[in-house]
Short mmCIF file of C-alpha atoms in Angstrom, two decimals:
data_model
loop_
_atom_site.label_atom_id
_atom_site.label_comp_id
_atom_site.label_asym_id
_atom_site.label_seq_id
_atom_site.Cartn_x
_atom_site.Cartn_y
_atom_site.Cartn_z
CA MET A 102 5.21 -17.80 -7.47
CA THR A 103 6.94 -20.09 -5.25
CA ALA A 104 7.25 -20.12 -1.72
CA LEU A 105 10.50 -19.42 0.16
CA ALA A 106 9.81 -21.89 2.90
CA CYS A 107 7.60 -24.87 4.07
CA ALA A 108 4.29 -23.54 3.92
CA CYS A 109 0.83 -25.31 5.16
CA ALA A 110 -2.09 -24.92 2.54
CA LEU A 111 -5.17 -22.87 3.74
CA PRO A 112 -8.53 -24.71 4.19
CA ALA A 113 -10.76 -24.60 1.16
CA VAL A 114 -14.21 -22.96 1.83
CA ALA A 115 -16.92 -21.96 -0.69
CA GLY A 116 -16.43 -18.37 -2.04
CA GLU A 117 -18.90 -15.70 -1.16
CA ALA A 118 -19.59 -12.10 -1.60
CA ARG A 119 -22.01 -9.73 0.15
CA THR A 120 -22.96 -6.20 0.47
CA ALA A 121 -24.27 -4.37 3.42
CA PRO A 122 -24.61 -0.60 4.45
CA PHE A 123 -21.37 0.54 6.75
CA GLY A 124 -22.27 4.40 7.57
CA THR A 125 -23.11 7.52 6.30
CA LEU A 126 -20.90 10.38 5.45
CA PRO A 127 -21.67 14.04 6.77
CA ASP A 128 -23.26 15.13 3.48
CA GLY A 129 -25.50 12.15 3.49
CA ARG A 130 -24.20 9.96 1.03
CA ALA A 131 -24.06 6.13 1.88
CA VAL A 132 -21.18 4.00 2.76
CA GLU A 133 -21.06 0.36 1.92
CA GLU A 134 -18.79 -2.59 2.97
CA VAL A 135 -18.28 -5.57 0.68
CA THR A 136 -17.26 -8.81 2.39
CA LEU A 137 -15.58 -11.52 0.42
CA SER A 138 -14.85 -14.83 1.75
CA ASN A 139 -12.78 -17.81 0.27
CA GLY A 140 -9.96 -20.24 0.72
CA GLY A 141 -10.34 -19.22 4.71
CA LEU A 142 -9.71 -15.80 4.28
CA THR A 143 -12.47 -12.94 5.06
CA ALA A 144 -11.88 -9.43 3.44
CA ARG A 145 -13.88 -6.42 4.35
CA VAL A 146 -13.93 -3.61 1.83
CA LEU A 147 -15.44 0.04 2.07
CA THR A 148 -16.49 2.19 -0.62
CA TRP A 149 -15.04 5.05 1.28
CA GLY A 150 -11.31 5.40 0.26
CA ALA A 151 -11.79 1.93 -1.65
CA LEU A 152 -10.11 0.52 1.61
CA LEU A 153 -9.57 -2.82 3.17
CA ARG A 154 -10.75 -2.76 6.52
CA THR A 155 -10.40 -6.12 7.53
CA LEU A 156 -8.49 -9.15 6.39
CA ASP A 157 -9.28 -12.51 8.61
CA VAL A 158 -6.33 -14.99 8.00
CA PRO A 159 -5.57 -18.19 9.78
CA ASP A 160 -2.46 -18.97 11.87
CA ARG A 161 -0.90 -22.76 11.56
CA ALA A 162 -3.26 -23.98 14.04
CA GLY A 163 -6.41 -22.45 11.84
CA THR A 164 -7.22 -20.16 14.05
CA PRO A 165 -8.10 -16.66 12.14
CA ALA A 166 -7.02 -13.19 13.09
CA ASP A 167 -7.62 -10.06 11.43
CA VAL A 168 -3.90 -8.81 10.07
CA VAL A 169 -4.74 -5.20 9.04
CA LEU A 170 -5.09 -2.09 10.95
CA GLY A 171 -8.13 -0.20 11.00
CA TYR A 172 -11.44 1.01 12.43
CA ALA A 173 -14.51 -0.52 13.70
CA ASP A 174 -16.70 2.54 12.19
CA LEU A 175 -16.81 5.08 9.63
CA ALA A 176 -15.89 7.90 12.04
CA GLY A 177 -12.59 6.60 13.01
CA TYR A 178 -11.49 6.73 8.97
CA LEU A 179 -13.07 10.34 8.76
CA LYS A 180 -11.38 11.65 11.78
CA ALA A 181 -7.76 10.09 11.75
CA PRO A 182 -7.60 8.05 8.65
CA ASN A 183 -3.89 7.26 8.73
CA TYR A 184 -3.91 5.83 5.39
CA PHE A 185 -5.37 2.50 7.04
CA GLY A 186 -5.97 -0.06 3.93
CA VAL A 187 -6.57 2.78 1.23
CA SER A 188 -6.24 3.18 -2.36
CA VAL A 189 -3.93 6.05 -2.69
CA GLY A 190 -3.70 8.46 -5.60
CA ARG A 191 -3.55 10.11 -8.07
CA TYR A 192 0.04 9.58 -7.03
CA ALA A 193 1.10 7.45 -4.41
CA ASN A 194 4.20 8.66 -2.50
CA ARG A 195 5.68 11.89 -2.32
CA ILE A 196 6.44 14.59 -5.25
CA ARG A 197 8.86 17.22 -4.43
CA ASP A 198 7.63 20.77 -3.65
CA GLY A 199 4.18 19.47 -5.14
CA ARG A 200 5.22 20.47 -8.58
CA PHE A 201 6.29 18.62 -11.74
CA ARG A 202 6.17 19.61 -15.66
CA LEU A 203 4.52 17.63 -18.50
CA ASP A 204 4.76 18.26 -22.06
CA GLY A 205 6.18 21.91 -21.01
CA LYS A 206 3.76 22.92 -18.53
CA ASP A 207 3.97 23.29 -14.97
CA TYR A 208 1.64 21.82 -12.20
CA ALA A 209 1.43 22.75 -8.71
CA LEU A 210 -0.17 20.11 -6.30
CA ALA A 211 -1.36 20.73 -2.79
CA ARG A 212 1.78 20.33 -0.23
CA ASN A 213 0.44 18.10 2.36
CA ASP A 214 3.85 16.70 3.81
CA GLY A 215 5.97 19.41 4.57
CA PRO A 216 7.18 21.00 1.39
CA ASN A 217 5.77 17.92 -0.86
CA ALA A 218 2.77 16.43 -2.03
CA LEU A 219 1.78 13.19 -0.75
CA HIS A 220 -0.52 10.31 -1.70
CA GLY A 221 -2.42 12.53 -4.12
CA GLY A 222 -3.09 15.60 -1.86
CA ARG A 223 -5.35 16.86 0.99
CA GLU A 224 -8.22 15.08 -0.54
CA GLY A 225 -6.52 12.26 -2.51
CA PHE A 226 -8.52 8.74 -3.89
CA ASP A 227 -8.30 7.84 -0.28
CA LYS A 228 -10.95 10.61 0.78
CA ARG A 229 -13.19 10.09 -1.74
CA LEU A 230 -16.10 7.91 -2.27
CA TRP A 231 -16.09 5.30 -4.80
CA THR A 232 -18.98 3.68 -6.46
CA ILE A 233 -19.51 -0.26 -6.94
CA ALA A 234 -19.26 -1.38 -10.58
CA GLY A 235 -19.73 -4.82 -9.76
CA VAL A 236 -19.77 -7.58 -7.21
CA GLU A 237 -19.18 -10.94 -8.71
CA GLN A 238 -19.70 -14.53 -6.99
CA GLY A 239 -17.99 -17.93 -7.81
CA ALA A 240 -14.51 -19.42 -7.81
CA ALA A 241 -12.97 -15.98 -6.94
CA PRO A 242 -15.71 -13.63 -5.51
CA SER A 243 -14.52 -9.97 -6.01
CA VAL A 244 -15.93 -6.39 -5.84
CA THR A 245 -15.07 -3.60 -8.50
CA LEU A 246 -14.96 -0.26 -7.41
CA ARG A 247 -14.82 3.21 -9.63
CA TYR A 248 -13.86 6.59 -9.31
CA VAL A 249 -13.64 9.53 -11.80
CA SER A 250 -11.01 12.27 -10.79
CA PRO A 251 -12.16 15.26 -12.96
CA ASP A 252 -9.34 17.56 -14.54
CA GLY A 253 -7.38 19.50 -12.20
CA GLU A 254 -8.55 17.61 -9.17
CA GLU A 255 -5.93 18.34 -6.61
CA GLY A 256 -3.94 20.19 -9.34
CA TYR A 257 -3.50 16.90 -11.69
CA PRO A 258 -4.33 17.49 -15.37
CA GLY A 259 -6.76 15.06 -17.25
CA THR A 260 -10.06 13.20 -16.33
CA LEU A 261 -8.90 10.03 -14.71
CA THR A 262 -11.32 7.09 -14.78
CA ALA A 263 -9.72 4.58 -12.25
CA SER A 264 -10.80 1.29 -10.84
CA VAL A 265 -9.75 -1.30 -8.46
CA THR A 266 -10.96 -4.85 -8.15
CA TYR A 267 -10.48 -6.91 -4.79
CA ALA A 268 -10.86 -10.54 -5.43
CA LEU A 269 -10.27 -13.74 -3.31
CA ASP A 270 -9.39 -17.33 -4.45
CA ALA A 271 -9.64 -20.69 -2.71
CA ALA A 272 -5.82 -20.80 -2.83
CA GLY A 273 -5.81 -18.12 -0.38
CA THR A 274 -4.94 -15.02 -2.68
CA LEU A 275 -5.95 -11.58 -2.37
CA THR A 276 -6.09 -9.60 -5.44
CA VAL A 277 -6.03 -5.86 -5.80
CA ASP A 278 -6.06 -5.06 -9.36
CA TYR A 279 -5.71 -1.16 -10.20
CA ARG A 280 -6.60 0.30 -13.58
CA ALA A 281 -7.03 3.76 -14.96
CA THR A 282 -7.51 5.48 -18.28
CA THR A 283 -7.31 9.30 -19.11
CA ASP A 284 -8.43 12.02 -21.58
CA LYS A 285 -5.27 13.64 -21.92
CA PRO A 286 -1.64 13.14 -20.71
CA THR A 287 -1.36 12.90 -17.11
CA ILE A 288 0.49 11.36 -14.34
CA VAL A 289 -0.62 8.12 -12.09
CA ASN A 290 0.79 6.05 -9.34
CA LEU A 291 -1.90 3.94 -7.43
CA THR A 292 -1.55 1.22 -4.72
CA ASN A 293 -2.76 -0.06 -1.77
CA HIS A 294 -1.79 1.22 1.73
CA SER A 295 -2.79 -1.49 4.02
CA PHE A 296 -0.74 -1.78 7.43
CA PHE A 297 0.01 -5.55 8.19
CA ASN A 298 0.51 -7.06 11.42
CA LEU A 299 0.61 -11.10 10.91
CA ALA A 300 0.41 -11.54 14.52
CA GLY A 301 -3.29 -9.99 14.63
CA GLU A 302 -3.94 -6.10 14.48
CA GLY A 303 -5.05 -7.04 18.33
CA SER A 304 -2.16 -8.84 19.30
CA GLY A 305 -0.21 -6.18 20.84
CA ARG A 306 2.59 -7.48 19.40
CA THR A 307 4.74 -5.32 17.14
CA ILE A 308 6.22 -6.39 13.78
CA LEU A 309 9.84 -6.25 14.76
CA ASP A 310 10.19 -10.04 15.05
CA HIS A 311 8.34 -10.54 11.66
CA VAL A 312 10.87 -11.86 9.24
CA LEU A 313 11.14 -9.71 6.06
CA THR A 314 12.55 -10.80 2.36
CA ILE A 315 12.74 -7.84 -0.36
CA PRO A 316 14.53 -9.41 -3.39
CA ALA A 317 16.00 -5.92 -4.34
CA GLU A 318 19.56 -5.46 -4.92
CA ARG A 319 19.17 -1.39 -4.96
CA TYR A 320 17.16 0.84 -3.06
CA THR A 321 16.59 4.91 -3.34
CA PRO A 322 17.98 7.03 -0.45
CA VAL A 323 16.32 9.86 0.58
CA ASP A 324 16.82 13.64 1.96
CA ALA A 325 15.43 15.18 4.80
CA THR A 326 11.82 15.63 3.78
CA LEU A 327 12.00 11.76 2.19
CA ILE A 328 12.17 12.66 -1.33
CA PRO A 329 14.67 10.60 -3.15
CA THR A 330 18.15 11.82 -3.62
CA GLY A 331 18.17 10.58 -7.20
CA GLU A 332 21.17 8.02 -6.19
CA ILE A 333 20.00 4.46 -6.74
CA ALA A 334 22.22 2.72 -4.18
CA PRO A 335 23.08 -0.80 -3.57
CA VAL A 336 21.62 -2.51 -0.41
CA ALA A 337 24.90 -4.66 0.12
CA GLY A 338 26.55 -4.03 3.56
CA THR A 339 23.40 -1.66 4.85
CA PRO A 340 20.29 -2.06 6.89
CA PHE A 341 18.58 -2.40 3.82
CA ASP A 342 19.66 -5.67 2.60
CA PHE A 343 16.64 -7.97 2.66
CA ARG A 344 17.85 -10.27 0.08
CA LYS A 345 17.94 -12.81 2.54
CA PRO A 346 15.16 -13.21 5.24
CA GLU A 347 16.03 -10.95 8.27
CA PRO A 348 13.83 -9.75 11.25
CA ILE A 349 12.54 -6.29 10.72
CA GLY A 350 13.87 -5.39 14.08
CA ALA A 351 17.26 -6.48 13.82
CA ARG A 352 18.54 -3.29 12.25
CA ILE A 353 15.63 -0.68 12.32
CA ARG A 354 17.88 1.06 14.90
CA ASP A 355 21.11 1.08 13.38
CA GLY A 356 21.66 4.98 13.43
CA ARG A 357 24.93 4.67 11.84
CA ASP A 358 23.50 4.39 8.45
CA PRO A 359 22.11 8.13 8.42
CA GLN A 360 18.93 6.89 6.06
CA ILE A 361 17.48 5.18 8.98
CA PRO A 362 17.18 8.46 11.30
CA ARG A 363 15.91 10.05 8.17
CA GLY A 364 13.05 7.82 8.10
CA ARG A 365 12.54 7.13 11.78
CA GLY A 366 13.36 3.49 10.81
CA TYR A 367 12.49 2.23 7.29
CA ASP A 368 10.12 4.08 4.97
CA HIS A 369 11.97 3.93 1.46
CA ASN A 370 11.70 2.70 -1.83
CA PHE A 371 13.20 -0.59 -2.98
CA VAL A 372 13.96 -0.90 -6.89
CA LEU A 373 12.99 -4.48 -8.16
CA THR A 374 12.99 -3.75 -12.05
CA ASN A 375 13.58 -0.72 -14.00
CA ALA A 376 10.09 -0.48 -15.31
CA PRO A 377 6.51 -1.99 -14.75
CA THR A 378 6.71 -5.75 -16.23
CA ALA A 379 4.20 -7.83 -18.19
CA ASP A 380 3.36 -10.12 -15.13
CA ALA A 381 3.57 -9.82 -11.43
CA HIS A 382 6.97 -10.73 -9.63
CA LEU A 383 7.71 -11.22 -5.82
CA VAL A 384 8.38 -8.14 -4.19
CA ALA A 385 8.29 -9.32 -0.63
CA ARG A 386 7.77 -11.95 1.71
CA VAL A 387 6.88 -11.66 5.37
CA GLU A 388 6.63 -14.37 7.77
CA ASP A 389 5.39 -14.00 11.60
CA PRO A 390 7.12 -16.99 13.30
CA ALA A 391 5.02 -17.01 16.42
CA SER A 392 1.81 -17.39 14.50
CA GLY A 393 3.20 -18.97 11.37
CA ARG A 394 1.42 -16.72 9.02
CA VAL A 395 3.19 -15.73 5.81
CA MET A 396 2.48 -13.04 3.28
CA GLU A 397 4.04 -12.91 -0.32
CA VAL A 398 3.30 -9.95 -2.02
CA ALA A 399 3.80 -9.73 -5.85
CA SER A 400 3.13 -6.96 -8.24
CA ASN A 401 4.10 -5.82 -11.91
CA GLN A 402 5.51 -2.44 -10.32
CA PRO A 403 9.04 -1.63 -10.54
CA GLY A 404 9.29 -0.67 -6.87
CA VAL A 405 8.14 -1.22 -3.31
CA GLN A 406 7.99 1.24 -0.83
CA PHE A 407 8.40 -0.59 3.04
CA TYR A 408 7.24 1.41 5.56
CA ALA A 409 7.46 -0.01 9.13
CA GLY A 410 4.77 2.12 10.81
CA ASN A 411 7.51 4.67 12.18
CA PHE A 412 4.80 7.52 12.65
CA LEU A 413 2.07 5.41 14.44
CA ASP A 414 1.86 7.46 17.75
CA ALA A 415 -1.01 5.66 19.83
CA THR A 416 -3.48 8.26 19.28
CA ALA A 417 -5.36 5.93 16.90
CA VAL A 418 -7.34 3.49 18.64
CA GLY A 419 -8.12 0.36 16.28
CA LYS A 420 -10.87 -2.33 15.92
CA SER A 421 -9.84 -4.12 18.84
CA GLY A 422 -9.57 -1.15 21.15
CA LEU A 423 -5.84 -0.90 21.27
CA SER A 424 -3.88 2.26 20.48
CA TYR A 425 -1.65 1.71 17.33
CA ARG A 426 1.81 2.46 18.27
CA GLN A 427 5.14 2.67 16.48
CA SER A 428 6.23 -0.69 14.60
CA ASP A 429 2.55 -2.03 15.51
CA ALA A 430 2.29 -2.60 11.48
CA LEU A 431 4.17 -2.45 8.20
CA ALA A 432 2.88 -1.29 4.92
CA LEU A 433 4.58 -2.71 1.73
CA GLU A 434 3.19 -0.46 -1.41
CA PRO A 435 4.17 -1.63 -5.05
CA GLN A 436 4.66 1.27 -7.18
CA VAL A 437 6.75 3.43 -9.53
CA PHE A 438 9.09 5.26 -7.50
CA PRO A 439 8.60 8.39 -5.65
CA ASP A 440 8.88 11.59 -7.27
CA THR A 441 9.46 9.72 -10.32
CA PRO A 442 7.90 12.96 -12.50
CA ASN A 443 10.74 15.18 -11.46
CA GLN A 444 13.43 12.46 -12.06
CA PRO A 445 13.75 11.10 -15.38
CA ALA A 446 16.34 8.41 -14.26
CA PHE A 447 13.47 6.57 -12.48
CA GLY A 448 11.37 5.98 -15.73
CA THR A 449 7.90 7.39 -16.12
CA ALA A 450 4.71 7.57 -14.47
CA ARG A 451 3.09 9.24 -17.59
CA LEU A 452 -0.42 7.97 -18.93
CA ASP A 453 -1.79 9.07 -22.33
CA PRO A 454 -5.13 8.78 -23.59
CA GLY A 455 -5.82 5.26 -25.50
CA ALA A 456 -3.37 3.69 -22.70
CA THR A 457 -4.19 2.03 -19.70
CA TYR A 458 -2.46 1.97 -16.37
CA ARG A 459 -2.10 -1.26 -14.24
CA ASN A 460 -0.99 -1.87 -10.90
CA LEU A 461 -1.74 -5.63 -10.30
CA ILE A 462 -1.04 -6.71 -6.66
CA THR A 463 -1.32 -10.17 -5.17
CA TYR A 464 -1.31 -10.83 -1.45
CA ARG A 465 -0.80 -14.72 -1.16
CA PHE A 466 -1.08 -15.99 2.52
CA SER A 467 -0.24 -19.61 3.94
CA ALA A 468 0.64 -20.95 7.64
CA ALA A 469 4.25 -21.87 7.94
CA ALA A 470 4.95 -25.21 9.71
CA ARG A 471 7.23 -25.20 13.02
#
């Protein structure tokens, strides 16, 4: 993947992975935290929700800051999860009316977002305790987490065996690799829901001055409930054109486009390819001009949901003691398109026995020179 601007390499350090207790669930089950360090980065991953709790990244002066939203303790994630850093599934994003049909049979899902199903339901993968399948040291220290979702959980057919591997390499890249298999036909769409602020989650600065590039010529407009209308529309001439670098705040309040008020800003899927690809491709690039931190996101998925933190309402108090407010962070979620099971023109989210689902996501960090 080629950087879109001059960048300074992050310092190389020896990689390490270590595991420690993080807390206990109300039913007595233990939650663990795995810390990965390499390439100047430090990531902390919880078995609860297979979530990314912290990610320390140096700025252009080499000073690290935690760039993802989250809580200091387990209680925060149980009280007001807000999808901070979690692995979402079985189906990330929204499904219209919480219903879909597969092989002539109708399936009803929990409606947890107005009339729609969102991020796998009331107790999706983000609210499950995953198990540690392996921790690896070496050139790219990693942790692999596993969750088995039984047939019928949250209304989805088939027993789904899901895994995610978080790995840090010496070049400053965090890889998040989702895989899944099933014992009967089902639908699946897994992704990571980290909220990023490259100035630092405790900086008190919003992401409105972050400069964003999304190399997508089309996006999927939504209705009043944030379900795609079925149209695949060009971004040209709209506030959704990020083919060239643009500050996020430049057009986020452009109410002349009806899609902006519907999402309270940006909460839309951008179309990168027509189907998943064999290799990862660039889906977005974000730069914080003040700190110099740059993040390039790549994935093999056809779409990326760009969410500008529009529904953060200051009720969640984060790791640094600050209340998270609107536009304090952004999420970039590589995935198949929202509501794909009900919209054949969007492709397919189907997974059959004998096949392996994969969403390979990389977050490459660097520091741009002034």
